[in-house]
Structure formats: C-alpha cells, structure tokens
Amino acid sequence: MWQLCERARPVLTDDGGAILDERTGRWKQLTPTASAAVMLLLSCSTEEQAANRYAQRYGIAREQAVADVRTIAGALVAQGLARDGQPAPRRWWGWRS
C-alpha cells in the first residue's frame, strides 16, 4: 500500500497542492492533477484502484491513468516523501524516517 512518510505533510486540494518535507523544510509543489493522484493514492488500497478512479475522474484511457499515477507515486518515493508498501529502512539507531 502506497503511503506518505511520517515526515511528509500534505496540503492537497482540487486546485493543486504541496507536500512539506519536515526534515528539510522544503515544499514539493503539485499540479492539480498530481494533487488528485496523491489524494486517490491515499484513499485507495492499491495503485491500480487509484488509477481506475483517476481515469474515471479525467475521462482518460486506463493505460494513461496508470502511467500518470505511477509517475507521481514513483517521484514521491524517489524523493523520500512516500513508501510503496515496503517497510521503511531501519536506521542504525533504530528510528524510522
């Protein structure tokens, strides 16, 4: 299950949004469609389910919706703001990010 990390604080609306990385103090700005993808990812149990709802919402082909949702999810995982169902790596001091 895809989820934001504990240090990520989202501010999401239909008009766009942002995610604050509390560790760095930086904001990741989101377009309206990226914000919608994040809201769907957070409310659905799988990326596939989020992509299906995204396709319905925007009236696009399912394949395009899957690619869009995976791009957003992957970008936030790569930036350390989200996890894709994998447990958080344990630090040597035992804390999780």
PDB file of C-alpha atoms in Angstrom:
ATOM      1  CA  MET A   1       0.000   0.000   0.000  1.00  0.00           C
ATOM      2  CA  TRP A   2       1.371   3.373  -1.042  1.00  0.00           C
ATOM      3  CA  GLN A   3       1.628   5.958   1.723  1.00  0.00           C
ATOM      4  CA  LEU A   4       3.337   9.209   2.587  1.00  0.00           C
ATOM      5  CA  CYS A   5       6.216   9.072   5.046  1.00  0.00           C
ATOM      6  CA  GLU A   6       5.719  10.396   8.558  1.00  0.00           C
ATOM      7  CA  ARG A   7       7.828  13.457   7.821  1.00  0.00           C
ATOM      8  CA  ALA A   8       5.689  14.438   4.794  1.00  0.00           C
ATOM      9  CA  ARG A   9       2.846  16.873   5.468  1.00  0.00           C
ATOM     10  CA  PRO A  10       0.409  17.227   2.559  1.00  0.00           C
ATOM     11  CA  VAL A  11      -1.777  20.201   1.737  1.00  0.00           C
ATOM     12  CA  LEU A  12      -3.959  18.870  -1.081  1.00  0.00           C
ATOM     13  CA  THR A  13      -6.909  20.417  -2.904  1.00  0.00           C
ATOM     14  CA  ASP A  14      -8.560  20.015  -6.279  1.00  0.00           C
ATOM     15  CA  ASP A  15      -6.717  23.185  -7.344  1.00  0.00           C
ATOM     16  CA  GLY A  16      -3.260  21.779  -6.631  1.00  0.00           C
ATOM     17  CA  GLY A  17      -1.241  21.308  -3.524  1.00  0.00           C
ATOM     18  CA  ALA A  18       2.091  20.821  -1.885  1.00  0.00           C
ATOM     19  CA  ILE A  19       3.873  18.403   0.400  1.00  0.00           C
ATOM     20  CA  LEU A  20       6.175  19.684   3.132  1.00  0.00           C
ATOM     21  CA  ASP A  21       9.265  17.623   3.906  1.00  0.00           C
ATOM     22  CA  GLU A  22       9.658  18.332   7.617  1.00  0.00           C
ATOM     23  CA  ARG A  23      13.239  17.096   7.597  1.00  0.00           C
ATOM     24  CA  THR A  24      14.449  19.621   5.005  1.00  0.00           C
ATOM     25  CA  GLY A  25      11.779  22.303   5.353  1.00  0.00           C
ATOM     26  CA  ARG A  26      11.207  22.225   1.593  1.00  0.00           C
ATOM     27  CA  TRP A  27       7.863  22.132  -0.170  1.00  0.00           C
ATOM     28  CA  LYS A  28       7.139  19.912  -3.177  1.00  0.00           C
ATOM     29  CA  GLN A  29       4.582  21.769  -5.311  1.00  0.00           C
ATOM     30  CA  LEU A  30       1.904  19.693  -7.061  1.00  0.00           C
ATOM     31  CA  THR A  31      -0.245  20.466 -10.092  1.00  0.00           C
ATOM     32  CA  PRO A  32      -3.994  19.927  -9.750  1.00  0.00           C
ATOM     33  CA  THR A  33      -3.769  16.523 -11.469  1.00  0.00           C
ATOM     34  CA  ALA A  34      -0.783  15.454  -9.352  1.00  0.00           C
ATOM     35  CA  SER A  35      -2.645  16.538  -6.222  1.00  0.00           C
ATOM     36  CA  ALA A  36      -5.655  14.474  -7.323  1.00  0.00           C
ATOM     37  CA  ALA A  37      -3.399  11.455  -7.928  1.00  0.00           C
ATOM     38  CA  VAL A  38      -1.929  11.764  -4.416  1.00  0.00           C
ATOM     39  CA  MET A  39      -5.403  12.095  -2.859  1.00  0.00           C
ATOM     40  CA  LEU A  40      -6.523   8.973  -4.738  1.00  0.00           C
ATOM     41  CA  LEU A  41      -3.382   7.055  -3.783  1.00  0.00           C
ATOM     42  CA  LEU A  42      -4.003   7.910  -0.129  1.00  0.00           C
ATOM     43  CA  SER A  43      -7.677   6.921  -0.258  1.00  0.00           C
ATOM     44  CA  CYS A  44      -7.318   3.677  -2.245  1.00  0.00           C
ATOM     45  CA  SER A  45      -5.785   0.406  -1.146  1.00  0.00           C
ATOM     46  CA  THR A  46      -3.823  -0.134  -4.392  1.00  0.00           C
ATOM     47  CA  GLU A  47      -2.248   1.908  -7.170  1.00  0.00           C
ATOM     48  CA  GLU A  48      -4.492   0.084  -9.653  1.00  0.00           C
ATOM     49  CA  GLN A  49      -7.614   1.183  -7.823  1.00  0.00           C
ATOM     50  CA  ALA A  50      -6.302   4.763  -7.676  1.00  0.00           C
ATOM     51  CA  ALA A  51      -5.527   4.669 -11.404  1.00  0.00           C
ATOM     52  CA  ASN A  52      -9.028   3.406 -12.221  1.00  0.00           C
ATOM     53  CA  ARG A  53     -10.612   6.252 -10.264  1.00  0.00           C
ATOM     54  CA  TYR A  54      -8.161   8.722 -11.854  1.00  0.00           C
ATOM     55  CA  ALA A  55      -9.184   7.512 -15.340  1.00  0.00           C
ATOM     56  CA  GLN A  56     -12.857   7.958 -14.484  1.00  0.00           C
ATOM     57  CA  ARG A  57     -12.292  11.398 -12.994  1.00  0.00           C
ATOM     58  CA  TYR A  58     -10.406  12.777 -16.000  1.00  0.00           C
ATOM     59  CA  GLY A  59     -12.048  10.703 -18.741  1.00  0.00           C
ATOM     60  CA  ILE A  60      -8.774   9.266 -19.997  1.00  0.00           C
ATOM     61  CA  ALA A  61      -7.672   5.798 -21.061  1.00  0.00           C
ATOM     62  CA  ARG A  62      -6.853   3.426 -18.232  1.00  0.00           C
ATOM     63  CA  GLU A  63      -3.319   2.887 -19.559  1.00  0.00           C
ATOM     64  CA  GLN A  64      -2.639   6.631 -19.448  1.00  0.00           C
ATOM     65  CA  ALA A  65      -4.091   6.872 -15.938  1.00  0.00           C
ATOM     66  CA  VAL A  66      -1.879   4.001 -14.740  1.00  0.00           C
ATOM     67  CA  ALA A  67       1.189   5.723 -16.207  1.00  0.00           C
ATOM     68  CA  ASP A  68       0.255   9.090 -14.646  1.00  0.00           C
ATOM     69  CA  VAL A  69      -0.431   7.677 -11.185  1.00  0.00           C
ATOM     70  CA  ARG A  70       2.733   5.549 -11.237  1.00  0.00           C
ATOM     71  CA  THR A  71       4.792   8.567 -12.290  1.00  0.00           C
ATOM     72  CA  ILE A  72       3.519  10.645  -9.358  1.00  0.00           C
ATOM     73  CA  ALA A  73       3.844   7.768  -6.883  1.00  0.00           C
ATOM     74  CA  GLY A  74       7.345   6.907  -8.102  1.00  0.00           C
ATOM     75  CA  ALA A  75       8.536  10.511  -7.993  1.00  0.00           C
ATOM     76  CA  LEU A  76       7.431  10.937  -4.384  1.00  0.00           C
ATOM     77  CA  VAL A  77       9.004   7.599  -3.400  1.00  0.00           C
ATOM     78  CA  ALA A  78      12.262   8.600  -5.121  1.00  0.00           C
ATOM     79  CA  GLN A  79      12.266  11.898  -3.230  1.00  0.00           C
ATOM     80  CA  GLY A  80      11.803  10.070   0.062  1.00  0.00           C
ATOM     81  CA  LEU A  81       8.349  11.515   0.726  1.00  0.00           C
ATOM     82  CA  ALA A  82       6.399   8.265   0.264  1.00  0.00           C
ATOM     83  CA  ARG A  83       6.705   4.494   0.504  1.00  0.00           C
ATOM     84  CA  ASP A  84       5.298   1.952  -1.899  1.00  0.00           C
ATOM     85  CA  GLY A  85       4.328  -0.660   0.640  1.00  0.00           C
ATOM     86  CA  GLN A  86       7.865  -1.628   1.520  1.00  0.00           C
ATOM     87  CA  PRO A  87       8.766  -1.249   5.181  1.00  0.00           C
ATOM     88  CA  ALA A  88      10.818   1.807   5.998  1.00  0.00           C
ATOM     89  CA  PRO A  89      14.535   1.086   6.162  1.00  0.00           C
ATOM     90  CA  ARG A  90      15.771   0.791   9.710  1.00  0.00           C
ATOM     91  CA  ARG A  91      18.474   3.212  10.679  1.00  0.00           C
ATOM     92  CA  TRP A  92      21.329   2.035  12.818  1.00  0.00           C
ATOM     93  CA  TRP A  93      19.832   3.922  15.757  1.00  0.00           C
ATOM     94  CA  GLY A  94      16.505   2.148  15.250  1.00  0.00           C
ATOM     95  CA  TRP A  95      14.398   5.115  14.158  1.00  0.00           C
ATOM     96  CA  ARG A  96      12.299   5.166  11.034  1.00  0.00           C
ATOM     97  CA  SER A  97      12.186   8.055   8.610  1.00  0.00           C
TER      98      SER A  97
END
